[in-house]
XYZ file of C-alpha atoms in Angstrom:
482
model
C -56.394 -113.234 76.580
C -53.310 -114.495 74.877
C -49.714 -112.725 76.220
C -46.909 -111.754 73.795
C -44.223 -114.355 74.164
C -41.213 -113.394 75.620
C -38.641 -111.915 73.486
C -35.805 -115.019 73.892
C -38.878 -117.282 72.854
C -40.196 -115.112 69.839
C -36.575 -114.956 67.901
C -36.753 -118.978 68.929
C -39.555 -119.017 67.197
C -38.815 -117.113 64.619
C -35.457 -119.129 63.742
C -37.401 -122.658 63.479
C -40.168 -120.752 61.389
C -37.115 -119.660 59.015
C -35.343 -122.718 59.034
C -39.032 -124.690 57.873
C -39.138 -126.566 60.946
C -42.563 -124.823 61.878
C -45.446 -123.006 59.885
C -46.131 -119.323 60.688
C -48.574 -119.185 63.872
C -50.913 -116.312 63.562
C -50.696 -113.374 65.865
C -52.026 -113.080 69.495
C -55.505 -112.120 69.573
C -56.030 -109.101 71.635
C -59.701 -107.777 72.989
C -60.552 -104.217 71.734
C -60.029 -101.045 73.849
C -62.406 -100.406 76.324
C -64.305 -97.857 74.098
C -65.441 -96.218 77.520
C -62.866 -93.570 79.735
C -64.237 -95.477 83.054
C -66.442 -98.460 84.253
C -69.707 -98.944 81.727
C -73.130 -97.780 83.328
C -75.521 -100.361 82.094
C -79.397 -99.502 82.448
C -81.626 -102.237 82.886
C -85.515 -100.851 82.886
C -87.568 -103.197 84.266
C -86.930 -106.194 86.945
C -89.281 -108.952 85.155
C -88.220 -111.567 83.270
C -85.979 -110.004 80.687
C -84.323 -107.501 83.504
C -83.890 -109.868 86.228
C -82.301 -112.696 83.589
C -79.796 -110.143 81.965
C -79.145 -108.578 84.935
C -78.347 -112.172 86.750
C -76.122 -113.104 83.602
C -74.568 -109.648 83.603
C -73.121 -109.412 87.268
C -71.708 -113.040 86.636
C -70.022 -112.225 83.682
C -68.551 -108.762 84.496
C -64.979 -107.967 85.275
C -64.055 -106.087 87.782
C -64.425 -102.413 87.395
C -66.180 -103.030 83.882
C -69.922 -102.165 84.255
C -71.818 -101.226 86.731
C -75.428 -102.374 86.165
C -78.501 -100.357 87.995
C -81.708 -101.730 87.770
C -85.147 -99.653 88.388
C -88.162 -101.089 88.619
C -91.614 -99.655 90.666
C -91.360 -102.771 92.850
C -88.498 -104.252 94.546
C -89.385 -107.753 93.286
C -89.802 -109.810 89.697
C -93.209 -111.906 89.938
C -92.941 -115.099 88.949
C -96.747 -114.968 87.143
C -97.278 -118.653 86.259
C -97.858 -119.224 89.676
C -100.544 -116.418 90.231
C -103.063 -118.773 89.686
C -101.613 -121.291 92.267
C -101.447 -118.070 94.223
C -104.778 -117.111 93.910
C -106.318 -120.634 95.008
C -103.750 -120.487 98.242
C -100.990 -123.187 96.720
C -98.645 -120.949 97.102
C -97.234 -118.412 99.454
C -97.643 -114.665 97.875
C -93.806 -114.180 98.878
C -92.836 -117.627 97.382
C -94.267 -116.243 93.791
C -91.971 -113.577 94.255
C -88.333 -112.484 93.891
C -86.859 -110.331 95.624
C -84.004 -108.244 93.508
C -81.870 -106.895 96.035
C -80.925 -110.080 97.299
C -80.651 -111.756 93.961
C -78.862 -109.009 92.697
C -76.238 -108.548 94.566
C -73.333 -107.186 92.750
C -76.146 -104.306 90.714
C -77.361 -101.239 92.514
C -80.982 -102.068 92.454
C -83.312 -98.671 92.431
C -87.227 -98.977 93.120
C -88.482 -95.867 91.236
C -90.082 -95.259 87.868
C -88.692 -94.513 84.859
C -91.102 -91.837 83.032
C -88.671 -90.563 79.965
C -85.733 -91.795 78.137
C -83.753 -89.714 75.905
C -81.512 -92.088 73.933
C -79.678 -89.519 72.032
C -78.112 -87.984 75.040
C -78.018 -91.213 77.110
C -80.420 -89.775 79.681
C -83.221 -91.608 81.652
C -85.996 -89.488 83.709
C -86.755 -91.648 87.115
C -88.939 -91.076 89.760
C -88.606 -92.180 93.108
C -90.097 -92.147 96.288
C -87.926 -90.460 97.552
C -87.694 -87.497 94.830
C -91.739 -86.814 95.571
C -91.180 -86.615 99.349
C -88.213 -84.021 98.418
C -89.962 -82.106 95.930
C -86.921 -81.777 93.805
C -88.981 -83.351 90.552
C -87.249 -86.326 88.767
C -83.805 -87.633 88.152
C -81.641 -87.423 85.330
C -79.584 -90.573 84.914
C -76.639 -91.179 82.867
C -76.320 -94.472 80.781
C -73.837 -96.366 78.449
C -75.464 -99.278 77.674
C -79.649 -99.165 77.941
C -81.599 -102.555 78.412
C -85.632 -101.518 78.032
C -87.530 -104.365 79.216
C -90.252 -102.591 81.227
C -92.993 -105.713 80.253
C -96.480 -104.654 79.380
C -99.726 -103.669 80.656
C -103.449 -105.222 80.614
C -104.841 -103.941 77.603
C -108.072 -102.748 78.280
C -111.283 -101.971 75.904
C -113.893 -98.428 76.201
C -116.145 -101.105 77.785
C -118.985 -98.996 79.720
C -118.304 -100.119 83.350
C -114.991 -101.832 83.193
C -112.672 -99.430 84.663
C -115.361 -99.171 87.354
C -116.205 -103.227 88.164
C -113.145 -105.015 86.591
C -110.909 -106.743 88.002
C -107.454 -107.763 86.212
C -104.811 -110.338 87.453
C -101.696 -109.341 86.675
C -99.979 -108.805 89.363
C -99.733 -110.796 92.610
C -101.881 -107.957 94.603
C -104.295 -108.451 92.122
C -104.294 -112.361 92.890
C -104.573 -112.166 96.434
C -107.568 -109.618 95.976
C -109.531 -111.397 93.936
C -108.566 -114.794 95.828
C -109.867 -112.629 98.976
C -112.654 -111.554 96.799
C -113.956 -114.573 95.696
C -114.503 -115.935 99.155
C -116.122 -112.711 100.213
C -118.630 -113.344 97.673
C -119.200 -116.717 99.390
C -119.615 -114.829 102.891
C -122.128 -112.908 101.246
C -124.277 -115.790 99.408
C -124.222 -117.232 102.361
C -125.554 -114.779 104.850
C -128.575 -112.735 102.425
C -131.776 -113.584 102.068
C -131.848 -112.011 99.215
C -131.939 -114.029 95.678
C -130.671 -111.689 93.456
C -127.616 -110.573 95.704
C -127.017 -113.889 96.023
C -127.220 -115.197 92.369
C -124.648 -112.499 91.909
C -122.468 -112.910 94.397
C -122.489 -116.397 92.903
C -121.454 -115.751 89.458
C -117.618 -115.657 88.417
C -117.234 -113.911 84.670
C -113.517 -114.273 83.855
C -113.329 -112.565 80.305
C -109.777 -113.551 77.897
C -109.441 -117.310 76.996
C -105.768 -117.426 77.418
C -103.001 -118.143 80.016
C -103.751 -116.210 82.432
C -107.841 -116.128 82.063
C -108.298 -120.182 82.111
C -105.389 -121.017 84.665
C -107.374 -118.450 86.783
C -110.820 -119.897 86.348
C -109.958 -123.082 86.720
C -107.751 -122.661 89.876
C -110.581 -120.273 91.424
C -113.229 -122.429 90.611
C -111.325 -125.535 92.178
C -111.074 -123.553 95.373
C -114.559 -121.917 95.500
C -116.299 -125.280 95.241
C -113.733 -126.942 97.953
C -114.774 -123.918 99.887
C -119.106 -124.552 99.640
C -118.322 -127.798 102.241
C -117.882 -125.132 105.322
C -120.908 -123.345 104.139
C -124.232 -124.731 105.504
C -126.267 -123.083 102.255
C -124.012 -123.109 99.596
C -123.914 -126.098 97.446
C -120.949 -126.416 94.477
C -123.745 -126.507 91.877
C -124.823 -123.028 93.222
C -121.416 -121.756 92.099
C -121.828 -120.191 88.297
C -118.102 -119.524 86.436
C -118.518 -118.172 82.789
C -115.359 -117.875 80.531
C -116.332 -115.324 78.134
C -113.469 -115.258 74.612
C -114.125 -113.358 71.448
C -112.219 -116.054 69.171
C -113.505 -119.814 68.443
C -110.744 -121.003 70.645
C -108.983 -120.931 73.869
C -105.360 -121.677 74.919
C -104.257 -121.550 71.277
C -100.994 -121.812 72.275
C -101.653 -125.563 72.914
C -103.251 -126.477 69.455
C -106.278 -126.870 68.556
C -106.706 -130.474 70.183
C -105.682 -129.934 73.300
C -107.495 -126.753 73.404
C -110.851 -128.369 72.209
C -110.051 -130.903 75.045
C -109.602 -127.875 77.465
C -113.265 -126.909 76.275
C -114.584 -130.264 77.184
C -113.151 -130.269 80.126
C -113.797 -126.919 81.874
C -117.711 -127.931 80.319
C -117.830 -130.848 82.166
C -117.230 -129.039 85.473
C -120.164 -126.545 85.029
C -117.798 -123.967 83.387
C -119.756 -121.892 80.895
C -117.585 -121.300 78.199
C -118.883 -119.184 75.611
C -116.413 -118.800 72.107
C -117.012 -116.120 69.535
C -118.095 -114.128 72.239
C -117.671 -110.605 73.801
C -118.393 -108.244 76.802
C -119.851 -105.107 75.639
C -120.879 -103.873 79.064
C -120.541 -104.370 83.055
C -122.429 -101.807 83.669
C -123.981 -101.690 87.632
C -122.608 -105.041 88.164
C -124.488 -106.393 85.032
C -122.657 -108.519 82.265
C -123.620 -107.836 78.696
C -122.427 -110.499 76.473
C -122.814 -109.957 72.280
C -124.283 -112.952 72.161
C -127.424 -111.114 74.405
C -126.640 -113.393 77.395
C -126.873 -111.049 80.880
C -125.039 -112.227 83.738
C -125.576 -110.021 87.280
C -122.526 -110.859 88.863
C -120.313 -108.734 91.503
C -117.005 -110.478 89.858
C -115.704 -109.656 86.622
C -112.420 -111.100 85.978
C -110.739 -108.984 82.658
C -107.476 -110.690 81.424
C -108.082 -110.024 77.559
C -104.756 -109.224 76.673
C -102.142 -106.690 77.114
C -100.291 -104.152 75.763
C -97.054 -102.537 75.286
C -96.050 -100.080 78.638
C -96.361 -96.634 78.284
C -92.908 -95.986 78.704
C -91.633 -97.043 75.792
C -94.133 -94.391 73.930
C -92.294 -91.348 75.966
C -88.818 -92.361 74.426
C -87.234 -91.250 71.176
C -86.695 -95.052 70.214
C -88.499 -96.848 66.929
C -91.889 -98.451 67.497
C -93.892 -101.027 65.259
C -98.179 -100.731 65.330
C -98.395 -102.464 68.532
C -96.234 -99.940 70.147
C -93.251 -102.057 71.048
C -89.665 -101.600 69.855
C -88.790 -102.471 66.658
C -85.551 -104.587 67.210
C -82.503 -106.883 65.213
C -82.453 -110.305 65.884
C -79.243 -109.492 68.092
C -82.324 -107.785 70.034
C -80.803 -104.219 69.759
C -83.292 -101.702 68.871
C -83.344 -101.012 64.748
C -81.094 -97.983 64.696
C -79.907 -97.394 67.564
C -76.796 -98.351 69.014
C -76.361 -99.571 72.794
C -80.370 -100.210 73.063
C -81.836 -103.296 73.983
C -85.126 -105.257 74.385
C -86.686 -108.206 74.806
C -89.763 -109.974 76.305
C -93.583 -108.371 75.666
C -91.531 -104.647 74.961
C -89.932 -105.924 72.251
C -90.577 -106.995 68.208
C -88.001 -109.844 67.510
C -87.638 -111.546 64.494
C -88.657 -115.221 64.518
C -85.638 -116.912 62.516
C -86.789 -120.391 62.985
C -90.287 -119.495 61.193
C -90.529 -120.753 57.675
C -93.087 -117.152 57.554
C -91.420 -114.036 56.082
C -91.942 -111.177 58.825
C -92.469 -113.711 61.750
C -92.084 -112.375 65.300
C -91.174 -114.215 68.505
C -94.351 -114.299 70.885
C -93.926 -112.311 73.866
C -94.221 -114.986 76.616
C -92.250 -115.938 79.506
C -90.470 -118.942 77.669
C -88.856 -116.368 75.069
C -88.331 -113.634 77.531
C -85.868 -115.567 79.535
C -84.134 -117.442 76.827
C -83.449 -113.927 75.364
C -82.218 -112.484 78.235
C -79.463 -114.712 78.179
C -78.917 -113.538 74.570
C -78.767 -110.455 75.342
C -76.559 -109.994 78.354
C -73.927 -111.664 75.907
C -74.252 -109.231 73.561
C -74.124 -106.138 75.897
C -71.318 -107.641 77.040
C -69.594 -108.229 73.148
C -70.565 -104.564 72.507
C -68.921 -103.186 75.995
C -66.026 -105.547 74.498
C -66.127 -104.361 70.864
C -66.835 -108.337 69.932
C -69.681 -109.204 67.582
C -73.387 -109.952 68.347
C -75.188 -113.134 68.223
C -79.029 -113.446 66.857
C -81.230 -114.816 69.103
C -83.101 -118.117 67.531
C -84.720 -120.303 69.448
C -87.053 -123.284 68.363
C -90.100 -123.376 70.411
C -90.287 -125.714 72.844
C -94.294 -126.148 73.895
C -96.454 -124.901 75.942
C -98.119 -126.353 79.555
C -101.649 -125.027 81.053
C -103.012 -126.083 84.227
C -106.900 -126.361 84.305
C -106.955 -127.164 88.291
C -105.593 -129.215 90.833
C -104.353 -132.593 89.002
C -105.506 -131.662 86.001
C -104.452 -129.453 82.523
C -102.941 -130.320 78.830
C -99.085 -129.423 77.405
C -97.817 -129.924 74.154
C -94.490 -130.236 74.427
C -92.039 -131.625 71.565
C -94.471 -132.700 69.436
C -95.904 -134.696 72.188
C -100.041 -133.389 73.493
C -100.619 -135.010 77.403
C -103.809 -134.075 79.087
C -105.172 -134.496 82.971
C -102.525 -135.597 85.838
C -99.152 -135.919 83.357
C -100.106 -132.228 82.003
C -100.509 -130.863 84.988
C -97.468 -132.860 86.938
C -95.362 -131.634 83.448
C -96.588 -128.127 84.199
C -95.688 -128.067 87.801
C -92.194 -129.390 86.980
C -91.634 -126.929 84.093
C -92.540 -123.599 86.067
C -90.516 -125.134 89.346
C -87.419 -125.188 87.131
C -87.700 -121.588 86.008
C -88.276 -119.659 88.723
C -85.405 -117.970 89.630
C -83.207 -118.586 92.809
C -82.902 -122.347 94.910
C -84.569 -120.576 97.623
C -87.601 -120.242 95.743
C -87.818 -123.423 94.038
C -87.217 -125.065 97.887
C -90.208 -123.237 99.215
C -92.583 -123.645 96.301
C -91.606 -127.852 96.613
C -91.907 -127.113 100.110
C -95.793 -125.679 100.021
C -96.710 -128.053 97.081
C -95.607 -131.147 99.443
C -97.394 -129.580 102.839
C -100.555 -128.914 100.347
C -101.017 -132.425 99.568
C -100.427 -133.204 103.205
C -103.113 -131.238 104.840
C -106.551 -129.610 103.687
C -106.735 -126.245 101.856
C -106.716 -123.152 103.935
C -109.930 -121.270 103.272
C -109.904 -117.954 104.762
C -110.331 -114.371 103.698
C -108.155 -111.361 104.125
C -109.805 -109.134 102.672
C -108.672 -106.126 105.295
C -104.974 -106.594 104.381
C -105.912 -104.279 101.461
C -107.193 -101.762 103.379
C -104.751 -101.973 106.737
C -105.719 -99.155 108.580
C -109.281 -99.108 107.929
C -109.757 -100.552 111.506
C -107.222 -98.020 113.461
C -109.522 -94.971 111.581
C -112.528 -95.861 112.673
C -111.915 -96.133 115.995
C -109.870 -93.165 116.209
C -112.492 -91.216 114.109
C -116.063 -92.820 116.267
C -114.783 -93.845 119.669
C -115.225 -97.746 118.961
C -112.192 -98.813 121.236
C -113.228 -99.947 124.569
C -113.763 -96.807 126.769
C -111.596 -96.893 129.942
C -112.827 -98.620 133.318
């Protein structure tokens, strides 16, 4: 901020402006009023992407006594969800795919609760803690200034007649150590029956959504199952049966239609049955029903068809499109109403460098962070009373791994496949995930992985911790006393 000049110095100036010896400078710019009475209290629901980014730009661009910025989010982390799939197949550390907000969020108040309403007229959120269900004192009510919605999304699930019952989703990094845990269990089993239908079940891997998250799963799974077979006696890799089930004529379209005709070729020519056009109608007692009249009997079905917008954002007085998300400016505040923000999968932003009328940004991770940044600015402009910027961002490419040294990227106008895909998507995701500490111990694992031999093991009790303590305290299966 520009000071007045002194008043010896303005008549100076002055005189010489009189006198023609200078032209007329304009007036010191002064910042607005603070339109608050005290410090801002900036919302930020959600701590994925979009929350963790704006909150991260936020607390570095703050003033003292400004803002204050309180994140809530159900889990005291962000998940870095590239890297399930490297989770999953035991390349990474489950706490290395992980971030944990407190400590990267040091200058917000950081709540883990649940927001469950949000009245935007009155500036009120409804939260739920832990803590309010042990009290029984219901929910909070939380004041806000300034509210940044960016709770993510949700699988999106179908009225498929055994789903809810038999599926299994991967969204979360519980959800890829179970099914890692999971898949070697099935293994365990194969391997110790005598039976050949549980074990042709056991066997068979259905993974059902052709995008990210469904072929970067397959094809990491599949890389580690078949590893696996060589410390079973009577398992063989060719035993192992992975079907990729997708209702369009493509997969990974994010990639083009090359690369992903490539990725067809390739998961094909590991065994992979990938079946296009194609959709589960039931998993009924363990049984696969494709539409094409295939029927798989397999004990792992793998659903990661999609998702949807949270259910938060329906339980708020805020504008929705179809899809459920918030309708939103390309400044990324929400369409009528002032000091609301979105971005990421809760949000519909305008695509303003699509030659389309009516384009939208796609929600994925590359355009949630980049308009995070965005938008921290432009809570920060309207805190300040300064004007907004539209987010617009040309897209960059996109990078899939298919396994361990192998997977396609387009990037720039540019389509690699095999090793410099995969080394390009490596590299990419390594630079995004948030915090040096994490990027050190991801290198870290990636270098001691190539070093040494996969670790192979199953534990399958850590989701179920105190199965062991009640049995013995409920049937006496502790060693009795000498």
């Amino acid at each position: 901020m520009n000071e007045p000049a002194p008043e010896g110095q303005e008549a100076r100036r002055e005189q010489r402006e009189r006198e023609g010896h200078t032209a007329p400078s304009p007036a010191p710019q002064r910042p607005p009023e603070h339109p608050y009475e005290g410090p801002a209290r900036i919302l930020v629901v959600g701590g994925g992407y979009v929350g963790l980014y704006a909150a991260l730009h936020l607390q570095k661009k703050l003033r003292r006594s400004e803002a204050e910025v309180l994140v809530i989010d159900p889990e005291p982390y962000m998940t870095y969800q590239p890297f399930l799939p490297e989770a999953a197949a035991g390349s990474i550390s489950p706490r290395h795919v992980v971030v944990p907000l407190r400590r990267t969020l040091g200058k917000c108040q950081v709540v883990t609760g649940e927001v469950t309403a949000i009245d935007h007229a009155e500036r009120t959120a409804t939260v739920k803690t832990l803590a309010t269900e042990d009290e029984g004192t219901g929910p909070l009510s939380l004041h806000y200034d300034e509210l940044i919605l960016a709770p993510g999304s949700v699988s999106r699930t179908l009225p498929i007649p055994g789903l809810a019952e038999y599926g299994i989703g991967f969204k979360t990094v519980e959800e890829a150590i179970a099914l890692r845990n999971h898949v070697l269990e099935q293994l365990d089993i194969a391997s110790s029956t005598r039976d050949p239908e549980v074990r042709d079940a056991a066997l068979t891997f259905v993974f059902v959504g052709g995008g990210y998250a469904g072929v970067e799963a397959l094809a990491e799974l599949e890389d580690m199952a078949r590893y696996a077979t060589r410390y079973y006696h009577n398992v063989e890799p060719e035993d192992l049966k992975f079907v990729l089930v997708e209702a369009t004529g493509r997969i990974l379209p994010e990639v083009g239609e090359d690369l992903g005709r490539y990725a067809v070729r390739e998961l094909r020519g590991r065994n992979i049955d990938v079946r296009l056009d194609t959709r589960l109608t039931s998993c009924e007692n363990r049984v696969a029903l494709l539409s094409d009249g295939s029927r798989f009997p397999t004990r792992t079905l793998v659903w990661t068809a999609g998702v949807k917008a949270h259910p938060v954002l329906a339980a708020t007085d805020l504008p929705r499109d179809e899809r459920g998300r918030l309708k939103c400016t390309a400044a990324l505040q929400v369409e009528g109403a002032p000091h609301a923000w979105s971005a990421g999968d809760a949000a519909a932003v305008p695509d303003l460098t699509s030659d389309q009328p009516g384009a939208e940004c796609a929600p994925n991770a590359q355009h949630a962070v980049r308009q995070a940044k965005v938008l921290a600015r432009n809570v920060l402009a309207s805190i300040r009373g300064f004007g907004l910027k539209d987010y617009r961002h040309a897209y960059a490419g996109s990078v899939a791994s298919l396994g361990l040294h192998k997977g396609v990227a387009h990037v720039y106008g540019h389509k690699l496949k095999g090793y410099p895909a995969w080394f390009m998507h490596r590299a990419y995701h390594l630079s995004r995930i948030p915090t040096f500490n994490r990027k050190l111990r991801v290198l870290a694992e990636w270098t001691l992985a190539g070093l040494f031999k996969r670790e192979i093991v199953s534990l399958g009790s850590l989701e179920n911790p105190r199965a062991e303590f009640e049995l013995a305290a409920g049937t006496g299966r502790h060693p009795e006393a000498s």
